[in-house]
Structure formats: structure tokens, C-alpha cells
PDB file of C-alpha atoms in Angstrom:
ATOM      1  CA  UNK R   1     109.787 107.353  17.975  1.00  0.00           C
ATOM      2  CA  UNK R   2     108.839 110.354  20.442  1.00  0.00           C
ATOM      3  CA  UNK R   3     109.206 107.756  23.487  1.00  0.00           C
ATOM      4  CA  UNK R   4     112.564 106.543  22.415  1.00  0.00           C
ATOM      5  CA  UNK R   5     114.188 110.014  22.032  1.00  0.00           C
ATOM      6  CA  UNK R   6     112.097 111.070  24.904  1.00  0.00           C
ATOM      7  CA  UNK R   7     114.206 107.756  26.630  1.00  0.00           C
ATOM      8  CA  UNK R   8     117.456 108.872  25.871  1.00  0.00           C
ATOM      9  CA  UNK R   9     117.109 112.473  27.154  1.00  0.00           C
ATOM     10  CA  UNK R  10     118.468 114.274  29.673  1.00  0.00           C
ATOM     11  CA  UNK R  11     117.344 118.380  30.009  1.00  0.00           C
ATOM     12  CA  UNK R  12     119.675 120.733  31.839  1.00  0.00           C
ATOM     13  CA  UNK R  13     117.968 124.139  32.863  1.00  0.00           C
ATOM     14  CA  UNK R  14     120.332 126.611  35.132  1.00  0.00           C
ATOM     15  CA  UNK R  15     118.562 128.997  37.338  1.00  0.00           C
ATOM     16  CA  UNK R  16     119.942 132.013  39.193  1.00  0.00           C
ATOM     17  CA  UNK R  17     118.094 134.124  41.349  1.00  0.00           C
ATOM     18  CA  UNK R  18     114.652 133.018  39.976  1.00  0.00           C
ATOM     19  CA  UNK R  19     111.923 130.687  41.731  1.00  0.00           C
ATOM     20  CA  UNK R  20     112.692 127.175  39.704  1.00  0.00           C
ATOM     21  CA  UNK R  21     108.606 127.089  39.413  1.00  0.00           C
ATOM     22  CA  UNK R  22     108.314 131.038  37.815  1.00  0.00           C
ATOM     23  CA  UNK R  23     110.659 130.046  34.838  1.00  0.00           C
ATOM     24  CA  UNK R  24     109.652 130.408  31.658  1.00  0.00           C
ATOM     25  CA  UNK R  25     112.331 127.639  30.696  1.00  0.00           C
ATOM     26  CA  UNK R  26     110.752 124.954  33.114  1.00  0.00           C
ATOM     27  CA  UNK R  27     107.096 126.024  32.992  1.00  0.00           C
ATOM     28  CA  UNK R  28     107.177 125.669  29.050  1.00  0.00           C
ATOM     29  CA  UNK R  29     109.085 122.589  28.349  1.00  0.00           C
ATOM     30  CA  UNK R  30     106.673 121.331  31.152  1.00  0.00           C
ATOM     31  CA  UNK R  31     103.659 122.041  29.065  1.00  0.00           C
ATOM     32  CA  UNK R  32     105.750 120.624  25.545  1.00  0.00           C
ATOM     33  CA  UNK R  33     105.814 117.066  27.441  1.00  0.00           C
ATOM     34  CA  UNK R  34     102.695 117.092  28.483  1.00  0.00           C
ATOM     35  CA  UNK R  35     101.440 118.228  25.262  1.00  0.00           C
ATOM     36  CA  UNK R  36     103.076 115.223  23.232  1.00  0.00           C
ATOM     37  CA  UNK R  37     102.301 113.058  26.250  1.00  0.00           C
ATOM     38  CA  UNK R  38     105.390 112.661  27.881  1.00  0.00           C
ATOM     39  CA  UNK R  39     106.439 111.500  31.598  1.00  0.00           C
ATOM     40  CA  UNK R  40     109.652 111.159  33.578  1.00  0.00           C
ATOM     41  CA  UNK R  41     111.926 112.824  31.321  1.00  0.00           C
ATOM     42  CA  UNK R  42     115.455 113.333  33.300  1.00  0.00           C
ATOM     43  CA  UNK R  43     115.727 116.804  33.911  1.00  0.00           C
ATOM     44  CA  UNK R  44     118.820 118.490  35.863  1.00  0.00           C
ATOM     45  CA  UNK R  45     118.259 121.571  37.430  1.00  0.00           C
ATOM     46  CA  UNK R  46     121.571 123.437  38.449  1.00  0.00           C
ATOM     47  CA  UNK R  47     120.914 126.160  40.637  1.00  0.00           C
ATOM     48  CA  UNK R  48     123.469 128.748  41.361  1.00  0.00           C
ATOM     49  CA  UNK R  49     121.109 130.945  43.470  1.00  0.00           C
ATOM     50  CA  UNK R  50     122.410 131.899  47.141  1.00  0.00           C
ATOM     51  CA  UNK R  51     119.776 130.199  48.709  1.00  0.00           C
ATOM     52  CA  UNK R  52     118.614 126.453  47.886  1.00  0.00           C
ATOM     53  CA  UNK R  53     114.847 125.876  46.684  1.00  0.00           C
ATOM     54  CA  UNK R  54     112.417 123.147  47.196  1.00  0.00           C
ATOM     55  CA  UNK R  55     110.238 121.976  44.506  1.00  0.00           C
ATOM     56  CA  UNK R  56     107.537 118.964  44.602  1.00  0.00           C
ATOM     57  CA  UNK R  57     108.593 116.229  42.503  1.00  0.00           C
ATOM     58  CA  UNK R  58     104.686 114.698  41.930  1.00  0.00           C
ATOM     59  CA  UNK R  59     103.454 118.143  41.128  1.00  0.00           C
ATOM     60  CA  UNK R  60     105.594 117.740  38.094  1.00  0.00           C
ATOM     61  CA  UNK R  61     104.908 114.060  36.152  1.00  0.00           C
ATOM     62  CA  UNK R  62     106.715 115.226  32.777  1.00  0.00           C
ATOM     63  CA  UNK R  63     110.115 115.665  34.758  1.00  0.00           C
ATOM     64  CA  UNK R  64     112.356 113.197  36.533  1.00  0.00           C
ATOM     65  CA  UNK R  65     114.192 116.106  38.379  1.00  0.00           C
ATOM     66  CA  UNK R  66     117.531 116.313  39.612  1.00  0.00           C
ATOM     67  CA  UNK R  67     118.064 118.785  41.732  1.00  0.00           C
ATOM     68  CA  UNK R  68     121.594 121.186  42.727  1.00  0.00           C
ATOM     69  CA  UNK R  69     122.271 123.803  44.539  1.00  0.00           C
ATOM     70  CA  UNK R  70     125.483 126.140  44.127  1.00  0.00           C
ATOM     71  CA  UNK R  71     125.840 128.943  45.582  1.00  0.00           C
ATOM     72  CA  UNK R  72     129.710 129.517  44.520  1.00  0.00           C
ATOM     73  CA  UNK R  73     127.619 130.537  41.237  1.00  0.00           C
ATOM     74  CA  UNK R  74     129.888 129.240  38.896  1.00  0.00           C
ATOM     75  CA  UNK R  75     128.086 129.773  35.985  1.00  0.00           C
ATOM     76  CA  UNK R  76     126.621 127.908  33.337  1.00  0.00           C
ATOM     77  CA  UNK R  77     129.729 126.006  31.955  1.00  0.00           C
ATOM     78  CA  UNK R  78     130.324 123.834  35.097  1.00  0.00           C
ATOM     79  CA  UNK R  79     126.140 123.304  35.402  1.00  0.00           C
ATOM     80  CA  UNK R  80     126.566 121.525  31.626  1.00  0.00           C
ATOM     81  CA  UNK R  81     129.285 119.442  32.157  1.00  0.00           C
ATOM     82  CA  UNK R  82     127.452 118.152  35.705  1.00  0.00           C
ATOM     83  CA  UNK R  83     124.798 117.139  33.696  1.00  0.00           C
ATOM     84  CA  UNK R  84     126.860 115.873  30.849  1.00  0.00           C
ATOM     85  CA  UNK R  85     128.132 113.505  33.673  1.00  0.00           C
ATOM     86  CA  UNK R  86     124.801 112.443  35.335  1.00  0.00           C
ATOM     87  CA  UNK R  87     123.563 111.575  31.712  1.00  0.00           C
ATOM     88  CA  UNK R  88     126.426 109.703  30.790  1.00  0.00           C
ATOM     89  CA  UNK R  89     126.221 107.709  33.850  1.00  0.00           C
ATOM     90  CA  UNK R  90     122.235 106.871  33.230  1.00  0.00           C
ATOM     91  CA  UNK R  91     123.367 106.167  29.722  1.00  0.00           C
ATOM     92  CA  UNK R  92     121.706 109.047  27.921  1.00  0.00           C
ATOM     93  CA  UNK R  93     122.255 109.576  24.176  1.00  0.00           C
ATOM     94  CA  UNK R  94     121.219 113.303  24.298  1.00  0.00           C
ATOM     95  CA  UNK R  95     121.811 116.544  26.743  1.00  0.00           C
ATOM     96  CA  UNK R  96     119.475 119.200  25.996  1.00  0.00           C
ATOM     97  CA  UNK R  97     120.826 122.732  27.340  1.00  0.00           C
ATOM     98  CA  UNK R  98     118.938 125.785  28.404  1.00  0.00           C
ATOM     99  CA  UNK R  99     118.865 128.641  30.797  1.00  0.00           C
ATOM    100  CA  UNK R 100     115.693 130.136  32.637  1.00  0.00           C
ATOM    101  CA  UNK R 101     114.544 132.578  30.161  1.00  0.00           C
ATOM    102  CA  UNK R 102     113.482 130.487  26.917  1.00  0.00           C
ATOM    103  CA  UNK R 103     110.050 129.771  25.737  1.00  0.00           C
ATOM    104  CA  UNK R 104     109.756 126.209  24.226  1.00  0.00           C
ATOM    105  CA  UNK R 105     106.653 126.242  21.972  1.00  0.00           C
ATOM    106  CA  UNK R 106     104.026 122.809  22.584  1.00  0.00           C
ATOM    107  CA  UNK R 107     105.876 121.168  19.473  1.00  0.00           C
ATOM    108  CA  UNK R 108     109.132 121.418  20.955  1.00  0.00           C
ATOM    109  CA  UNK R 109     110.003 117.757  21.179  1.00  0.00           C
ATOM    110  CA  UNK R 110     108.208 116.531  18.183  1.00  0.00           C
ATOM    111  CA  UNK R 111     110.877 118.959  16.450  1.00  0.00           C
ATOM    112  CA  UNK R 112     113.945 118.122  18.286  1.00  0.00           C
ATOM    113  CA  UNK R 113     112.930 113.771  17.528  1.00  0.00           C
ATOM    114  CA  UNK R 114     111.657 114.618  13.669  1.00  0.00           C
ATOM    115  CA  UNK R 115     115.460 116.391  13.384  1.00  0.00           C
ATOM    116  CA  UNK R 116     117.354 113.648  14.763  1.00  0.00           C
ATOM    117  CA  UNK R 117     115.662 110.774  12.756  1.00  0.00           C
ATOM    118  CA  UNK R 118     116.072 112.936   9.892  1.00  0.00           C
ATOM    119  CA  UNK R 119     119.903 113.801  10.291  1.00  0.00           C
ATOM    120  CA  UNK R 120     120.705 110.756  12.218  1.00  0.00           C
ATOM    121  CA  UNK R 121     124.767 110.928  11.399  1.00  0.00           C
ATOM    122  CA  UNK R 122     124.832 114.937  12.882  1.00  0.00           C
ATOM    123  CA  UNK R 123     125.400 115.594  16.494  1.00  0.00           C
ATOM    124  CA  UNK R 124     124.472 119.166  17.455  1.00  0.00           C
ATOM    125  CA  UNK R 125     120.814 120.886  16.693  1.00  0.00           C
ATOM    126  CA  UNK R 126     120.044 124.195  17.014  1.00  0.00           C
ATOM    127  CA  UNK R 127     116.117 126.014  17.383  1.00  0.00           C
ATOM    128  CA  UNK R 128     115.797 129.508  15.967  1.00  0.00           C
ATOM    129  CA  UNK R 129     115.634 131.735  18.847  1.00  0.00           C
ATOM    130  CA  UNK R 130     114.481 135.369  18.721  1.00  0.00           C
ATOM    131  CA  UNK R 131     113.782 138.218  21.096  1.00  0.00           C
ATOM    132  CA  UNK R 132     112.292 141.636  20.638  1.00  0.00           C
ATOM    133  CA  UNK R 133     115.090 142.541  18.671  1.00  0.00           C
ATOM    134  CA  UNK R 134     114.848 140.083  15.978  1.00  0.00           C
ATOM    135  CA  UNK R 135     116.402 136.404  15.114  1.00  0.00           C
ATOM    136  CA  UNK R 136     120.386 136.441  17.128  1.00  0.00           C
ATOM    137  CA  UNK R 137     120.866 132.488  17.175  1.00  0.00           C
ATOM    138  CA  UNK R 138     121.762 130.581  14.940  1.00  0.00           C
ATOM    139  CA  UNK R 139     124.023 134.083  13.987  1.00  0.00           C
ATOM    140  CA  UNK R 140     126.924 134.544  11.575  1.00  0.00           C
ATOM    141  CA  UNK R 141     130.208 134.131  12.958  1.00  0.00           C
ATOM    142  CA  UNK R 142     133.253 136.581  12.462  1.00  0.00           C
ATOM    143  CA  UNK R 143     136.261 137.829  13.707  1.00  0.00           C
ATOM    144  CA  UNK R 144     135.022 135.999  16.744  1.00  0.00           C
ATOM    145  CA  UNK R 145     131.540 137.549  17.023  1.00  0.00           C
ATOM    146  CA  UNK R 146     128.533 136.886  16.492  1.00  0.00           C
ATOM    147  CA  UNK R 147     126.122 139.046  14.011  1.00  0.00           C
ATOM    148  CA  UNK R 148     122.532 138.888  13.048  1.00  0.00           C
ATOM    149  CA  UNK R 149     121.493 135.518  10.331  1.00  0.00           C
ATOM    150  CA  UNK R 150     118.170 137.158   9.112  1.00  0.00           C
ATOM    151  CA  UNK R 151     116.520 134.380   8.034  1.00  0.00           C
ATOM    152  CA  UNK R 152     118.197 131.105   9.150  1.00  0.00           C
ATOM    153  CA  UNK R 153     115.961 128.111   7.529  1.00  0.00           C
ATOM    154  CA  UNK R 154     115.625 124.715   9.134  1.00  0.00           C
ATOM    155  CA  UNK R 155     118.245 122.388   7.245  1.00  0.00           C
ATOM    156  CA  UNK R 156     121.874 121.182   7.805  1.00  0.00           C
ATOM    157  CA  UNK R 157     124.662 123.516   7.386  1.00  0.00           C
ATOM    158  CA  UNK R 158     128.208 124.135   7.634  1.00  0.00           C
ATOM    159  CA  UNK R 159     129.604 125.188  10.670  1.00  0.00           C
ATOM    160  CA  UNK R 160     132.181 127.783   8.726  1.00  0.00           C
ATOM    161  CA  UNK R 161     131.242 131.118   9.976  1.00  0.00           C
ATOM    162  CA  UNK R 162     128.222 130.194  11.797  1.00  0.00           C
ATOM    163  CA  UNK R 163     127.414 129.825  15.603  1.00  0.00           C
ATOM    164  CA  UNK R 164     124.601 129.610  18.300  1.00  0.00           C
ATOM    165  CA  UNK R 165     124.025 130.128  21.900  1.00  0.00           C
ATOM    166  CA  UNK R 166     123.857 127.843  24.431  1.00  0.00           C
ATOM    167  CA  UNK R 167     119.948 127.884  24.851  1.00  0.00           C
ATOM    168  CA  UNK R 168     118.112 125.200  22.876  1.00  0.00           C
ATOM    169  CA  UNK R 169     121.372 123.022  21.916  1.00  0.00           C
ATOM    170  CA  UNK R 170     120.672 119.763  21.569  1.00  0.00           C
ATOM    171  CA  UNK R 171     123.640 117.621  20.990  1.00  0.00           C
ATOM    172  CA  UNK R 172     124.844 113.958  21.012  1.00  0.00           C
ATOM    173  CA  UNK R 173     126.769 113.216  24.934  1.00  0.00           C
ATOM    174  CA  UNK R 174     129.570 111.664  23.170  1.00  0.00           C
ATOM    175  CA  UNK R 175     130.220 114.322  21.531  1.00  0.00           C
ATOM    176  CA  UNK R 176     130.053 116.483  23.821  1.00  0.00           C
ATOM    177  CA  UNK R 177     132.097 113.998  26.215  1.00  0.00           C
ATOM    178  CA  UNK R 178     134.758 114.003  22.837  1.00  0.00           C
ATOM    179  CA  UNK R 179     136.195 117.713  23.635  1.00  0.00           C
ATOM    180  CA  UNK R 180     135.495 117.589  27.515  1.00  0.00           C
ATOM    181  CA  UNK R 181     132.250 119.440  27.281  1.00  0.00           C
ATOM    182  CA  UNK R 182     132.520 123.167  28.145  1.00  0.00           C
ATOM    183  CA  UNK R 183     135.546 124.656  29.327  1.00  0.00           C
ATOM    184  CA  UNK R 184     134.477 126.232  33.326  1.00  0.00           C
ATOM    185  CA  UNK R 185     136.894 129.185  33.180  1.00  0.00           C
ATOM    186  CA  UNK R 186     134.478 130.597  30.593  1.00  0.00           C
ATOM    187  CA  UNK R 187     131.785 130.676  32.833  1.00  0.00           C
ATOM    188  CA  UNK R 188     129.054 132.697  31.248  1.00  0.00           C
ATOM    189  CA  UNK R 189     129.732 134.932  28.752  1.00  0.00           C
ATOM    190  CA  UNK R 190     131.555 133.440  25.213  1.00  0.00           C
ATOM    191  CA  UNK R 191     131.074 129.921  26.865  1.00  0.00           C
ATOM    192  CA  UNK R 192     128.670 129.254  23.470  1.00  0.00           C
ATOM    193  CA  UNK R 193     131.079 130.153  21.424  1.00  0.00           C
ATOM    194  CA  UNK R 194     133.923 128.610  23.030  1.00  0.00           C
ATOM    195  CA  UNK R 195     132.535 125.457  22.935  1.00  0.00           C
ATOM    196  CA  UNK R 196     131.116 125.523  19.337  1.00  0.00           C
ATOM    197  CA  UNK R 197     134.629 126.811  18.102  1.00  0.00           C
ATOM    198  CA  UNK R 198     135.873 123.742  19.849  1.00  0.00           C
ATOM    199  CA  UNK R 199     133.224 121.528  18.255  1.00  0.00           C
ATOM    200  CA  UNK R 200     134.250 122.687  14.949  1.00  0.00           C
ATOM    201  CA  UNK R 201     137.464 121.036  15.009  1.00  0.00           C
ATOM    202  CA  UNK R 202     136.174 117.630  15.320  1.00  0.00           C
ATOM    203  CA  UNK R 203     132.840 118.105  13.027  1.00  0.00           C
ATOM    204  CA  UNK R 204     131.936 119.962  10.379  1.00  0.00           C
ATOM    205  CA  UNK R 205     128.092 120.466  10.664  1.00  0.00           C
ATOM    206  CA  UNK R 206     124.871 121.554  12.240  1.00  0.00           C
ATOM    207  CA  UNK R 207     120.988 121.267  11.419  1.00  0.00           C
ATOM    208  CA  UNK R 208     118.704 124.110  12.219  1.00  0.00           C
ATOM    209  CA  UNK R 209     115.670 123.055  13.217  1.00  0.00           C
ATOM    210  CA  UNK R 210     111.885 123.236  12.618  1.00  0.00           C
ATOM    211  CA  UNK R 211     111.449 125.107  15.646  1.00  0.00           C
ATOM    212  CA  UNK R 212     111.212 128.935  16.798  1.00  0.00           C
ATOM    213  CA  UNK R 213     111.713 129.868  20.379  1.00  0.00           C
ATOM    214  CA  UNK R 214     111.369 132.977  22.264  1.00  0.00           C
ATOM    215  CA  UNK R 215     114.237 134.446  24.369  1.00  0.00           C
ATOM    216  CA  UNK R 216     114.760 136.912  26.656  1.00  0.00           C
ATOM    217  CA  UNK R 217     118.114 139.306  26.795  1.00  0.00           C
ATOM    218  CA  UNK R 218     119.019 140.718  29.652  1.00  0.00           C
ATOM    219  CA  UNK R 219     121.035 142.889  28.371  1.00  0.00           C
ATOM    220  CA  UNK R 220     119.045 144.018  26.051  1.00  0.00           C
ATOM    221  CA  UNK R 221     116.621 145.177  29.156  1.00  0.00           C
ATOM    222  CA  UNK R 222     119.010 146.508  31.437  1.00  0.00           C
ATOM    223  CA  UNK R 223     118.857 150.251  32.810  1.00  0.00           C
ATOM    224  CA  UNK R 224     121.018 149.882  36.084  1.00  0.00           C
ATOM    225  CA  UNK R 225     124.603 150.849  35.783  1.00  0.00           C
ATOM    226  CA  UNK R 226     125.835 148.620  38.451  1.00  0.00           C
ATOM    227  CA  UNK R 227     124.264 145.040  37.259  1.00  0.00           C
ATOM    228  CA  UNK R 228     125.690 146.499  33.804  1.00  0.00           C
ATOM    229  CA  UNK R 229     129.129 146.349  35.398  1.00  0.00           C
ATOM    230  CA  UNK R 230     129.146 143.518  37.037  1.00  0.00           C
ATOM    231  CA  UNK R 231     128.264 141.710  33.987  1.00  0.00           C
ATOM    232  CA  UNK R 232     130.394 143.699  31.579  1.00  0.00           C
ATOM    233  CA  UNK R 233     133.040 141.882  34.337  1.00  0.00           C
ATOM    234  CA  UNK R 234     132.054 138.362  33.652  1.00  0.00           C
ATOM    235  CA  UNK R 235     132.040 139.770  30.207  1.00  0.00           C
ATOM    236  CA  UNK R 236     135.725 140.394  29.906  1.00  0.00           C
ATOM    237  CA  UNK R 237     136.583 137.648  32.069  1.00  0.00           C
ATOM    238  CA  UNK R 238     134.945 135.136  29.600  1.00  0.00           C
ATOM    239  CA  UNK R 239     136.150 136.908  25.871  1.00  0.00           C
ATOM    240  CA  UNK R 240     139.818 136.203  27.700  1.00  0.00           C
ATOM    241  CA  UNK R 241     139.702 132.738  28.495  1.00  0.00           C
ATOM    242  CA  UNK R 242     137.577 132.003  25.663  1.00  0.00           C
ATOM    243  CA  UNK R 243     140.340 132.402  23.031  1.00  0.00           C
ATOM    244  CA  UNK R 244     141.623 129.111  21.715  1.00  0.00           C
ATOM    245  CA  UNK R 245     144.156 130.747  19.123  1.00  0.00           C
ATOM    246  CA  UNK R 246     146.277 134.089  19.283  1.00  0.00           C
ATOM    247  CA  UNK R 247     144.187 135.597  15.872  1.00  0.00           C
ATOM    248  CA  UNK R 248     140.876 134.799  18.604  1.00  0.00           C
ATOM    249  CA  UNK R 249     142.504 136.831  21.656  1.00  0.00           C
ATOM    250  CA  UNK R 250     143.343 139.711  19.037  1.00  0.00           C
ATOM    251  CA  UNK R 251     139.805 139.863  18.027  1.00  0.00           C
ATOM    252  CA  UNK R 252     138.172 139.718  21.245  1.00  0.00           C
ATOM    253  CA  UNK R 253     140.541 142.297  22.763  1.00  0.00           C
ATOM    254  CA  UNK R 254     139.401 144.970  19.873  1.00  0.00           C
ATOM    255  CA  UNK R 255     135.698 143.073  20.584  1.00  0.00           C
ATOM    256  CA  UNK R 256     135.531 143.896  24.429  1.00  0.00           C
ATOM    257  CA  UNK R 257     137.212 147.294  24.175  1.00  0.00           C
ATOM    258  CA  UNK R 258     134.731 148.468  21.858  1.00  0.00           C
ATOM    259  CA  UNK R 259     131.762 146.850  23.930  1.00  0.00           C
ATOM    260  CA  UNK R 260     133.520 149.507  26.796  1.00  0.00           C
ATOM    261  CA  UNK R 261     133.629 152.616  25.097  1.00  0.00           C
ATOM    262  CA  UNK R 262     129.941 151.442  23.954  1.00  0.00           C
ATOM    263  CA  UNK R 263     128.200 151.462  27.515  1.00  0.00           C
ATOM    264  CA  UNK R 264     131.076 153.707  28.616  1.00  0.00           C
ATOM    265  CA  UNK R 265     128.681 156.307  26.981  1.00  0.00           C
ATOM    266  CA  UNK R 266     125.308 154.477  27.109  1.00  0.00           C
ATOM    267  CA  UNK R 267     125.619 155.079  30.750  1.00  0.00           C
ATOM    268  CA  UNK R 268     127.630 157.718  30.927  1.00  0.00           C
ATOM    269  CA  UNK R 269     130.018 156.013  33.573  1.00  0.00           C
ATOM    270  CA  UNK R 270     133.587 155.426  32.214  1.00  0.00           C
ATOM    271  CA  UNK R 271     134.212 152.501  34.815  1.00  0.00           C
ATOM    272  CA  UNK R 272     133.222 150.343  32.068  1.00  0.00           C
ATOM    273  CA  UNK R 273     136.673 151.438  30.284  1.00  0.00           C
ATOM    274  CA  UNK R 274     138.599 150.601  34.124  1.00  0.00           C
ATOM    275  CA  UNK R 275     137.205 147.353  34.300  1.00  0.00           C
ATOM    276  CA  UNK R 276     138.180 146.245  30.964  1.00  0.00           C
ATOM    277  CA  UNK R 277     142.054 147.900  31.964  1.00  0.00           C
ATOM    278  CA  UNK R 278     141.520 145.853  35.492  1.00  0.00           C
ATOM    279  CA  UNK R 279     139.867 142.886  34.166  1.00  0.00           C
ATOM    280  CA  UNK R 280     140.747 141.954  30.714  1.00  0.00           C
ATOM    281  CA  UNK R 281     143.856 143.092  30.581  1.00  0.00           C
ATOM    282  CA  UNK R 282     145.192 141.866  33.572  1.00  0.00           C
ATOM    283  CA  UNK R 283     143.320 138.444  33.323  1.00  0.00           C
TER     284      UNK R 283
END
């Protein structure tokens, strides 16, 4: 059963500015195949780095690896939907997204195959993933933002007021291919919930799965006030084009306002208040 979902998968990790090798993304889901004994499992890496990387294909028997190199950096939309294409075209049933900064435990597969036998008619699983901070995905979903789900349990649930982020989605290609994927204006920031609000219009439901995984925020970790503005930036650029109704683009407008007063004062630098007047409203 393991080989057959194992067969029909294709992995998408996205690296920026991190050796593809030092990942905790990559080096973990290495050690999950090899742990339930599996070999050549497609695996896109989508690089948006400035400078290209080489990595040894034999040194790495789990992974059939794909490898590209952006370095327009535009995000991690436009690095799913490349590898929603390159699995379509092998004929994958499967696209499993992540970014460079997840731990996958050893029984990370066995999970993600048990799930799908078990819910065979639902297209989209989830992990729980937590950070030092405590469980944030699966989360509750309001007024177009996401807030803590204490104790999410593994089972299928509705998607009303509930979302995830990206890391850890597994979900069907054809479904994915049914709303175009993820939309590349939203490059970083709100391109989860974009594309699960989108999602929800065509199905109704997701299954949590038997599976914890460990995450790492980076903003959450962040003491430089420049990085912080830079990403508060792609930030306001992505709550804009995220909005698929006018009640969403109300929301987000009080939501990213609020977020600048917020570091406005963590840092002590009002340029976070500019930058939403420069960037989000002018978007």
C-alpha cells in the first residue's frame, strides 16, 4: 500500500537562501523514506536562492530530484504550481507541499498512505504542525485570519471556519489542477489561505492527520528591523491580492493595519505604518 502511494507522489520543497543539503525539510523526509524503505520518490526542489546549488543525486536513493533554480524569487506560489505541472505530466495522483523549515517525524509516510486509504473520497490532508509557541496549523479561521485550534484531533472535518498552512498539505493534483493551483500574485504571505478559501468553494472537507510535525517561524524569531520590513512588505502585498470577495479585502485591510501599529511599536520604527500607506494601500 506504502509503495503504491509512495508511486503516485510527487514532493515539492522550496528553498531560499539555505544549502538544499542543511534543510531540515529535505534531511527529514530523507530519513522518513528511508525509514519505511522507500526509493526514488519524485521530489521537486524549487530554489529561489540568488545563486544555483549542486546536489549529488546517488548520495540521495529515497529522492528522484528535480532540480530549479530562480533567482527572480518569486515565491512559493509559482514553485507549487511548477510542480503541480511536472506531476501532472508524470501522471502523479498526489503533490505533497513544504518549505525548508519542517521536521517530518520517521512515520511520516505511513501517516500520509494510512489517511488516504482511510478517507479515500477527500482530497486535501493536513499534519498538525507546532512550533515553540504551541499548535498554529490546522487553526480556526475568521474574519480572514487565522487563530490558535488548541487541540486539533486527527479525523475529517469541515472546512467552515478552519484553515492550514501550506507546509505538510497533501492534496489530490486534480484538485489542485480544478481551481488552477495557487494564485502567483500571492506569492508568500496569505498564499495558504488564498488557496484553501478557493478550495472551499468546490469541496467541503479536510482530514487531519495522525501526524505531528515541528515548524519553525521566522517571524516568531526575528530581532532585525530591516528583514522585519521587508517581510511586513511581502506581507501587505499578499493580504491585498489575496482577497477573493470585498467582505475579505475589508478584513484584511483592518488585519494588516493592526499587524503595523503592532511591530510599529515592537520595534519602535513607525516605517512599518509607511509601508502599509505605500504598499497596501496603493497596491
Amino acid at each position: 500500500m506504502i509503495n503504491d502511494f509512495s508511486n503516485d507522489l510527487c514532493i515539492v520543497i522550496v528553498i531560499y537562501n539555505s544549502n538544499i543539503e542543511d534543510s531540515t525539510t529535505f534531511k527529514s523526509l530523507a530519513s522518513a523514506l528511508e525509514f519505511a524503505s522507500l526509493h526514488s520518490v519524485k521530489m521537486v526542489i524549487y530554489d529561489n536562492s540568488a545563486d544555483s546549488q549542486t546536489i549529488n543525486q546517488q548520495n540521495y536513493p529515497e529522492y528522484d530530484i528535480t532540480y530549479i533554480h530562480d533567482a527572480t524569487n518569486p515565491g512559493v506560489s509559482k514553485a507549487y504550481n511548477v510542480a503541480a505541472r511536472i506531476g501532472t505530466d508524470l501522471r502523479k495522483k498526489w503533490l505533497l507541499l513544504t518549505d525548508q523549515d519542517t521536521t517530518f517525524p520517521l512515520n511520516t509516510f505511513t501517516a500520509y498512505a494510512d489517511a488516504t486509504i482511510e478517507y479515500a473520497d477527500q482530497v486535501m490532508f493536513v499534519p498538525i504542525l507546532n512550533s515553540l509557541s504551541g499548535i498554529y496549523s490546522p487553526c480556526l479561521y475568521h474574519f480572514n485570519r487565522g487563530s490558535a485550534w488548541p487541540d486539533p484531533q486527527p479525523g475529517l472535518y469541515s472546512f467552515k471556519n478552519k484553515s492550514m498552512l501550506n507546509s505538510g498539505i497533501l492534496i489530490k493534483i486534480n484538485a489542485f489542477n480544478s481551481i488552477n493551483g495557487y494564485d502567483e500574485k500571492v506569492k508568500l504571505y496569505f498564499s495558504d489561505f488564498n488557496f484553501v478559501d478557493r478550495l472551499k468553494i468546490k469541496y467541503d472537507k479536510f482530514v487531519v492527520i495522525n501526524l505531528i510535525c515541528h515548524h519553525s517561524l521566522s517571524d516568531l524569531i526575528t530581532t532585525d528591523v530591516e528583514p522585519s520590513l521587508r517581510r511586513f512588505k511581502y506581507y501587505c502585498e499578499g493580504a491585498f491580492f489575496s482577497a477573493i470577495t470585498y467582505k475579505a479585502a475589508i478584513w484584511l485591510f483592518f488585519t494588516v493595519l493592526l499587524r503595523a501599529i503592532k511591530l510599529s511599536f515592537r520595534y519602535k520604527d513607525f516605517r512599518f505604518v509607511k509601508t502599509f500607506m505605500t504598499t497596501y494601500l496603493t497596491s
